[in-house]
Every structure is written in C-alpha cells, then in structure tokens.
mmCIF file of C-alpha atoms in Angstrom:
data_model
loop_
_atom_site.group_PDB
_atom_site.id
_atom_site.type_symbol
_atom_site.label_atom_id
_atom_site.label_comp_id
_atom_site.label_asym_id
_atom_site.label_seq_id
_atom_site.Cartn_x
_atom_site.Cartn_y
_atom_site.Cartn_z
ATOM 1 C CA MET A 1274 -89.765 27.696 17.521
ATOM 2 C CA SER A 1275 -92.731 28.806 15.475
ATOM 3 C CA LYS A 1276 -95.460 26.402 14.583
ATOM 4 C CA GLU A 1277 -96.367 25.952 10.950
ATOM 5 C CA PRO A 1278 -100.010 26.836 10.288
ATOM 6 C CA SER A 1279 -102.199 23.792 9.678
ATOM 7 C CA ILE A 1280 -103.385 23.502 6.099
ATOM 8 C CA GLU A 1281 -107.155 23.201 5.853
ATOM 9 C CA ILE A 1282 -109.221 22.737 2.735
ATOM 10 C CA GLN A 1283 -111.268 25.871 2.130
ATOM 11 C CA PRO A 1284 -114.917 25.632 0.958
ATOM 12 C CA GLU A 1285 -113.924 26.788 -2.552
ATOM 13 C CA GLU A 1286 -111.260 24.075 -2.751
ATOM 14 C CA GLU A 1287 -113.770 21.499 -1.507
ATOM 15 C CA ASP A 1288 -116.108 22.471 -4.350
ATOM 16 C CA VAL A 1289 -113.296 22.058 -6.903
ATOM 17 C CA VAL A 1290 -112.325 18.623 -5.506
ATOM 18 C CA SER A 1291 -115.957 17.501 -5.427
ATOM 19 C CA GLU A 1292 -116.517 18.629 -9.006
ATOM 20 C CA GLU A 1293 -113.416 16.742 -10.214
ATOM 21 C CA ILE A 1294 -114.564 13.572 -8.435
ATOM 22 C CA ARG A 1295 -118.010 13.879 -10.024
ATOM 23 C CA LYS A 1296 -116.388 14.234 -13.460
ATOM 24 C CA LEU A 1297 -114.322 11.109 -12.761
ATOM 25 C CA ASN A 1298 -117.445 9.172 -11.805
ATOM 26 C CA LYS A 1299 -119.211 10.301 -14.973
ATOM 27 C CA SER A 1300 -116.436 8.648 -17.012
ATOM 28 C CA TRP A 1301 -117.835 5.288 -15.893
ATOM 29 C CA TYR A 1302 -120.794 5.744 -18.195
ATOM 30 C CA THR A 1303 -118.469 6.207 -21.174
ATOM 31 C CA ASN A 1304 -116.511 2.984 -20.463
ATOM 32 C CA PRO A 1305 -119.168 0.246 -20.111
ATOM 33 C CA TYR A 1306 -116.917 -2.430 -21.627
ATOM 34 C CA LEU A 1307 -114.296 -1.902 -18.934
ATOM 35 C CA ILE A 1308 -116.964 -2.262 -16.238
ATOM 36 C CA VAL A 1309 -118.341 -5.479 -17.762
ATOM 37 C CA ALA A 1310 -114.818 -6.900 -18.162
ATOM 38 C CA SER A 1311 -114.007 -6.080 -14.536
ATOM 39 C CA LEU A 1312 -117.257 -7.644 -13.323
ATOM 40 C CA ILE A 1313 -116.361 -10.885 -15.114
ATOM 41 C CA LEU A 1314 -112.579 -11.050 -14.771
ATOM 42 C CA GLY A 1315 -112.296 -9.812 -11.175
ATOM 43 C CA PRO A 1316 -114.335 -12.577 -9.494
ATOM 44 C CA ALA A 1317 -113.185 -15.164 -12.083
ATOM 45 C CA THR A 1318 -109.472 -14.667 -11.394
ATOM 46 C CA PHE A 1319 -110.062 -14.453 -7.629
ATOM 47 C CA VAL A 1320 -111.976 -17.746 -7.479
ATOM 48 C CA GLY A 1321 -109.665 -19.359 -10.045
ATOM 49 C CA ALA A 1322 -106.615 -18.684 -7.872
ATOM 50 C CA PHE A 1323 -108.016 -21.009 -5.209
ATOM 51 C CA PHE A 1324 -107.695 -23.956 -7.583
ATOM 52 C CA ILE A 1325 -103.919 -23.528 -7.799
ATOM 53 C CA ASP A 1326 -102.377 -26.065 -5.419
ATOM 54 C CA TYR A 1327 -99.639 -25.296 -2.910
ATOM 55 C CA TYR A 1328 -97.332 -28.187 -3.842
ATOM 56 C CA THR A 1329 -94.377 -25.997 -4.865
ATOM 57 C CA VAL A 1330 -93.155 -22.462 -4.335
ATOM 58 C CA TRP A 1331 -93.926 -21.704 -7.998
ATOM 59 C CA HIS A 1332 -97.568 -22.594 -7.467
ATOM 60 C CA SER A 1333 -97.759 -20.079 -4.629
ATOM 61 C CA VAL A 1334 -96.015 -17.438 -6.766
ATOM 62 C CA ILE A 1335 -98.471 -18.005 -9.625
ATOM 63 C CA GLN A 1336 -101.378 -17.836 -7.202
ATOM 64 C CA ALA A 1337 -100.081 -14.559 -5.743
ATOM 65 C CA ILE A 1338 -99.775 -13.089 -9.261
ATOM 66 C CA VAL A 1339 -103.328 -14.160 -10.118
ATOM 67 C CA PHE A 1340 -104.585 -12.591 -6.875
ATOM 68 C CA LEU A 1341 -102.819 -9.319 -7.757
ATOM 69 C CA ILE A 1342 -104.455 -9.296 -11.197
ATOM 70 C CA SER A 1343 -107.793 -9.977 -9.539
ATOM 71 C CA ALA A 1344 -107.199 -7.141 -7.064
ATOM 72 C CA GLY A 1345 -106.583 -4.798 -10.010
ATOM 73 C CA PHE A 1346 -109.994 -5.576 -11.493
ATOM 74 C CA PHE A 1347 -111.656 -5.190 -8.091
ATOM 75 C CA VAL A 1348 -109.996 -1.783 -7.647
ATOM 76 C CA ILE A 1349 -111.532 -0.688 -10.956
ATOM 77 C CA LEU A 1350 -114.948 -1.824 -9.717
ATOM 78 C CA LEU A 1351 -114.579 -0.237 -6.292
ATOM 79 C CA SER A 1352 -113.174 3.078 -7.533
ATOM 80 C CA TYR A 1353 -116.692 4.407 -8.156
ATOM 81 C CA GLY A 1354 -117.656 3.626 -4.572
ATOM 82 C CA PHE A 1355 -114.435 5.123 -3.207
ATOM 83 C CA ASN A 1356 -115.120 8.296 -5.152
ATOM 84 C CA LEU A 1357 -118.546 8.517 -3.534
ATOM 85 C CA LEU A 1358 -116.899 8.017 -0.135
ATOM 86 C CA TRP A 1359 -114.565 10.933 -0.900
ATOM 87 C CA LEU A 1360 -117.562 13.098 -1.751
ATOM 88 C CA TYR A 1361 -119.221 12.053 1.504
ATOM 89 C CA SER A 1362 -116.049 12.701 3.506
ATOM 90 C CA LEU A 1363 -115.919 16.274 2.172
ATOM 91 C CA LYS A 1364 -119.506 16.874 3.245
ATOM 92 C CA LYS A 1365 -120.041 18.640 6.556
ATOM 93 C CA LYS A 1366 -121.657 15.963 8.698
ATOM 94 C CA LYS A 1367 -124.186 16.238 11.503
ATOM 95 C CA ASN A 1368 -124.994 13.953 14.441
ATOM 96 C CA GLY A 1369 -127.388 11.903 12.312
ATOM 97 C CA ASP A 1370 -124.619 11.100 9.829
ATOM 98 C CA TYR A 1371 -122.296 9.910 12.599
ATOM 99 C CA ILE A 1372 -125.018 7.766 14.175
ATOM 100 C CA ILE A 1373 -125.756 6.117 10.805
ATOM 101 C CA LEU A 1374 -122.022 5.571 10.168
ATOM 102 C CA THR A 1375 -121.685 3.940 13.594
ATOM 103 C CA ALA A 1376 -124.570 1.565 12.884
ATOM 104 C CA ILE A 1377 -123.118 0.591 9.480
ATOM 105 C CA GLN A 1378 -119.671 -0.071 10.917
ATOM 106 C CA LEU A 1379 -121.091 -2.164 13.755
ATOM 107 C CA GLY A 1380 -123.178 -4.019 11.180
ATOM 108 C CA VAL A 1381 -119.949 -5.066 9.430
ATOM 109 C CA ILE A 1382 -117.833 -5.705 12.550
ATOM 110 C CA ILE A 1383 -120.214 -8.096 14.326
ATOM 111 C CA PRO A 1384 -120.696 -10.634 11.478
ATOM 112 C CA LEU A 1385 -116.956 -10.530 10.699
ATOM 113 C CA ILE A 1386 -116.128 -11.540 14.269
ATOM 114 C CA VAL A 1387 -118.881 -14.191 14.279
ATOM 115 C CA ASN A 1388 -117.552 -15.745 11.052
ATOM 116 C CA ALA A 1389 -113.954 -15.563 12.291
ATOM 117 C CA VAL A 1390 -114.863 -17.439 15.473
ATOM 118 C CA LYS A 1391 -116.848 -20.027 13.485
ATOM 119 C CA ILE A 1392 -113.898 -21.007 11.267
ATOM 120 C CA ILE A 1393 -111.286 -21.203 14.055
ATOM 121 C CA PRO A 1394 -111.922 -24.972 14.575
ATOM 122 C CA TYR A 1395 -111.091 -25.596 10.898
ATOM 123 C CA ILE A 1396 -107.524 -24.299 11.406
ATOM 124 C CA SER A 1397 -106.437 -27.407 13.330
ATOM 125 C CA LEU A 1398 -108.366 -29.699 10.976
ATOM 126 C CA GLU A 1399 -106.640 -28.393 7.865
ATOM 127 C CA LYS A 1400 -103.412 -30.256 7.066
ATOM 128 C CA THR A 1401 -101.390 -28.381 4.455
ATOM 129 C CA HIS A 1402 -97.749 -27.671 3.645
ATOM 130 C CA GLY A 1403 -97.134 -25.030 6.297
ATOM 131 C CA PHE A 1404 -100.071 -22.824 5.293
ATOM 132 C CA SER A 1405 -103.675 -22.644 6.466
ATOM 133 C CA ILE A 1406 -106.364 -20.881 4.456
ATOM 134 C CA PHE A 1407 -108.564 -20.668 7.556
ATOM 135 C CA LEU A 1408 -105.802 -19.165 9.696
ATOM 136 C CA ALA A 1409 -105.224 -16.514 7.011
ATOM 137 C CA LEU A 1410 -108.955 -15.782 6.759
ATOM 138 C CA THR A 1411 -109.298 -15.550 10.553
ATOM 139 C CA ILE A 1412 -106.399 -13.099 10.769
ATOM 140 C CA VAL A 1413 -107.814 -10.983 7.925
ATOM 141 C CA TYR A 1414 -111.302 -10.920 9.509
ATOM 142 C CA PHE A 1415 -109.941 -9.825 12.891
ATOM 143 C CA ILE A 1416 -107.659 -7.183 11.328
ATOM 144 C CA VAL A 1417 -110.552 -5.678 9.329
ATOM 145 C CA ALA A 1418 -112.807 -5.809 12.415
ATOM 146 C CA GLY A 1419 -110.069 -4.106 14.463
ATOM 147 C CA ILE A 1420 -109.623 -1.312 11.914
ATOM 148 C CA LEU A 1421 -113.380 -0.759 11.728
ATOM 149 C CA GLY A 1422 -113.558 -0.859 15.530
ATOM 150 C CA THR A 1423 -111.040 1.994 15.677
ATOM 151 C CA THR A 1424 -112.939 4.054 13.096
ATOM 152 C CA THR A 1425 -116.195 3.351 14.968
ATOM 153 C CA TYR A 1426 -114.641 4.674 18.181
ATOM 154 C CA LEU A 1427 -113.470 7.819 16.387
ATOM 155 C CA THR A 1428 -116.917 8.226 14.796
ATOM 156 C CA VAL A 1429 -118.694 7.948 18.158
ATOM 157 C CA ARG A 1430 -116.365 10.571 19.628
ATOM 158 C CA LYS A 1431 -117.519 13.053 16.979
ATOM 159 C CA ILE A 1432 -121.168 12.776 18.037
ATOM 160 C CA GLU A 1433 -122.065 16.014 19.771
ATOM 161 C CA GLN A 1434 -123.846 15.936 23.090
ATOM 162 C CA PRO A 1435 -126.658 16.022 24.000
ATOM 163 C CA ILE A 1436 -128.073 13.635 21.415
ATOM 164 C CA ASP A 1437 -131.546 14.406 20.086
ATOM 165 C CA THR A 1438 -133.441 11.241 21.046
ATOM 166 C CA ASN A 1439 -136.599 12.477 19.309
ATOM 167 C CA ASP A 1440 -135.114 12.147 15.828
ATOM 168 C CA TYR A 1441 -136.717 8.741 15.178
ATOM 169 C CA ILE A 1442 -136.097 8.843 11.417
ATOM 170 C CA VAL A 1443 -132.313 8.948 11.930
ATOM 171 C CA TYR A 1444 -132.420 5.983 14.306
ATOM 172 C CA LEU A 1445 -134.735 4.044 11.995
ATOM 173 C CA VAL A 1446 -132.419 4.628 9.018
ATOM 174 C CA ALA A 1447 -129.401 3.699 11.164
ATOM 175 C CA VAL A 1448 -130.986 0.432 12.318
ATOM 176 C CA ILE A 1449 -132.153 -0.523 8.814
ATOM 177 C CA LEU A 1450 -128.750 0.196 7.241
ATOM 178 C CA GLY A 1451 -126.976 -1.574 10.108
ATOM 179 C CA ILE A 1452 -129.094 -4.702 9.573
ATOM 180 C CA ILE A 1453 -128.628 -4.596 5.778
ATOM 181 C CA PHE A 1454 -124.840 -4.317 6.091
ATOM 182 C CA ALA A 1455 -124.779 -7.000 8.801
ATOM 183 C CA LEU A 1456 -126.740 -9.477 6.661
ATOM 184 C CA ALA A 1457 -124.750 -8.669 3.506
ATOM 185 C CA THR A 1458 -121.440 -9.088 5.348
ATOM 186 C CA TYR A 1459 -122.498 -12.252 7.169
ATOM 187 C CA TYR A 1460 -123.792 -14.102 4.114
ATOM 188 C CA GLY A 1461 -121.031 -12.791 1.857
ATOM 189 C CA VAL A 1462 -118.335 -14.022 4.245
ATOM 190 C CA PHE A 1463 -120.355 -17.167 5.024
ATOM 191 C CA PHE A 1464 -120.473 -18.264 1.377
ATOM 192 C CA PHE A 1465 -116.791 -17.406 0.998
ATOM 193 C CA ASP A 1466 -116.015 -19.579 4.051
ATOM 194 C CA LYS A 1467 -118.232 -22.330 2.659
ATOM 195 C CA PHE A 1468 -116.355 -22.222 -0.638
ATOM 196 C CA SER A 1469 -113.043 -22.478 1.244
ATOM 197 C CA ILE A 1470 -114.358 -25.414 3.310
ATOM 198 C CA ASN A 1471 -115.496 -27.249 0.175
ATOM 199 C CA HIS A 1472 -112.185 -26.529 -1.548
ATOM 200 C CA VAL A 1473 -110.074 -27.796 1.357
ATOM 201 C CA PHE A 1474 -112.169 -30.745 2.540
ATOM 202 C CA GLY A 1475 -113.807 -31.490 -0.814
#
C-alpha cells in the first residue's frame, strides 16, 4: 500500500496566505462602526444575559440565545487577533519564540487554576434549580487550563537543545509577558467571579 505524500505549505503559498490575512485585517480600518457596535453590544449582551432568571425552561432558552448573540459580537472583535495569530503561526519560529509562548501560556494557566479553586466552595453554597453558575465556571476554567497545558507541553517539546542560557533578553521578555498575561487573566477572571458572586448572593 503506497503512502500518500504529506501536503505541506510551500513558502510561496505562505506568502499568499499571509498577504490575504493582512488584507483582511486592513478591512477593520474601513469598518469602524462595526467595531464600535461590537465593543458595546458584545459585553452588554453577555452581562445582560446574567440577569435572566432560571425559573423556567424558556428563560434558559432566551439566555442561551442572548449568549449566542453575544458570542457573535465577540467573534467579530477577536477576529483581528486570530488573524494575527495565523500570521504568527505561519512564521518560522526559533527557540526564543517557543520560550516566550511557554511563559505566556503558563501565565494564563496558573491564574485560571487559582480562580477555579477559589470558587469551588461557592458551588455547595449556591442553591438553584438544578444548575450552578460556579460549577459551570469551574469546569470551564479547568477545561481551558487543560487545553493550554497540552499546548504548553507541545510547545516545550519544540524547544531545541541545548538552550542558549546567555540570551537574557529572551528570558526577560518571556518573564515580563508571562507576568502581564498572568495579572490580566487573574484580575479579569476575578472580577467576572465577583460579578457572579454578587449576582447569585446579592
């Protein structure tokens, strides 16, 4: 049985893909109203969905619909960032890039786990109709941390040995970015947890 040759993106094709992504990102500057609308409506619908009570199945259905609408606006906002990630993924990376990526991922994983552990006691305190916001949040935090843990492992495996320990700039950038992402994740999730606590316990 003959093996099919693996399809790899050639450098010329990479240039074409990169150029198309850059053109797509430039379209953001020609649609400022869509960006402003997404900035307002995305967070507004997301937060507003929390004020829909869970008394009936219809309330939950309405809330799910509102969350889907909110997700649509967030996708519009995040598309620019995802495009940049695509451009970065096409770039040929060196050890320094992998070390920085590892630090960033660890910076997100650690605060997610810390916040997940902190809200576990609220699961038993919350009395609702068969649904716990804190249980859902805990599961989501651990799932995201698990996915990032897997990608971190794969990133570390790509680091070529031996590592140049004299490249202090790379390590400094990695530490700084790791701390920035850790603080942003911790306080972002912390305020989200605080909002949930205030909403449930009033």
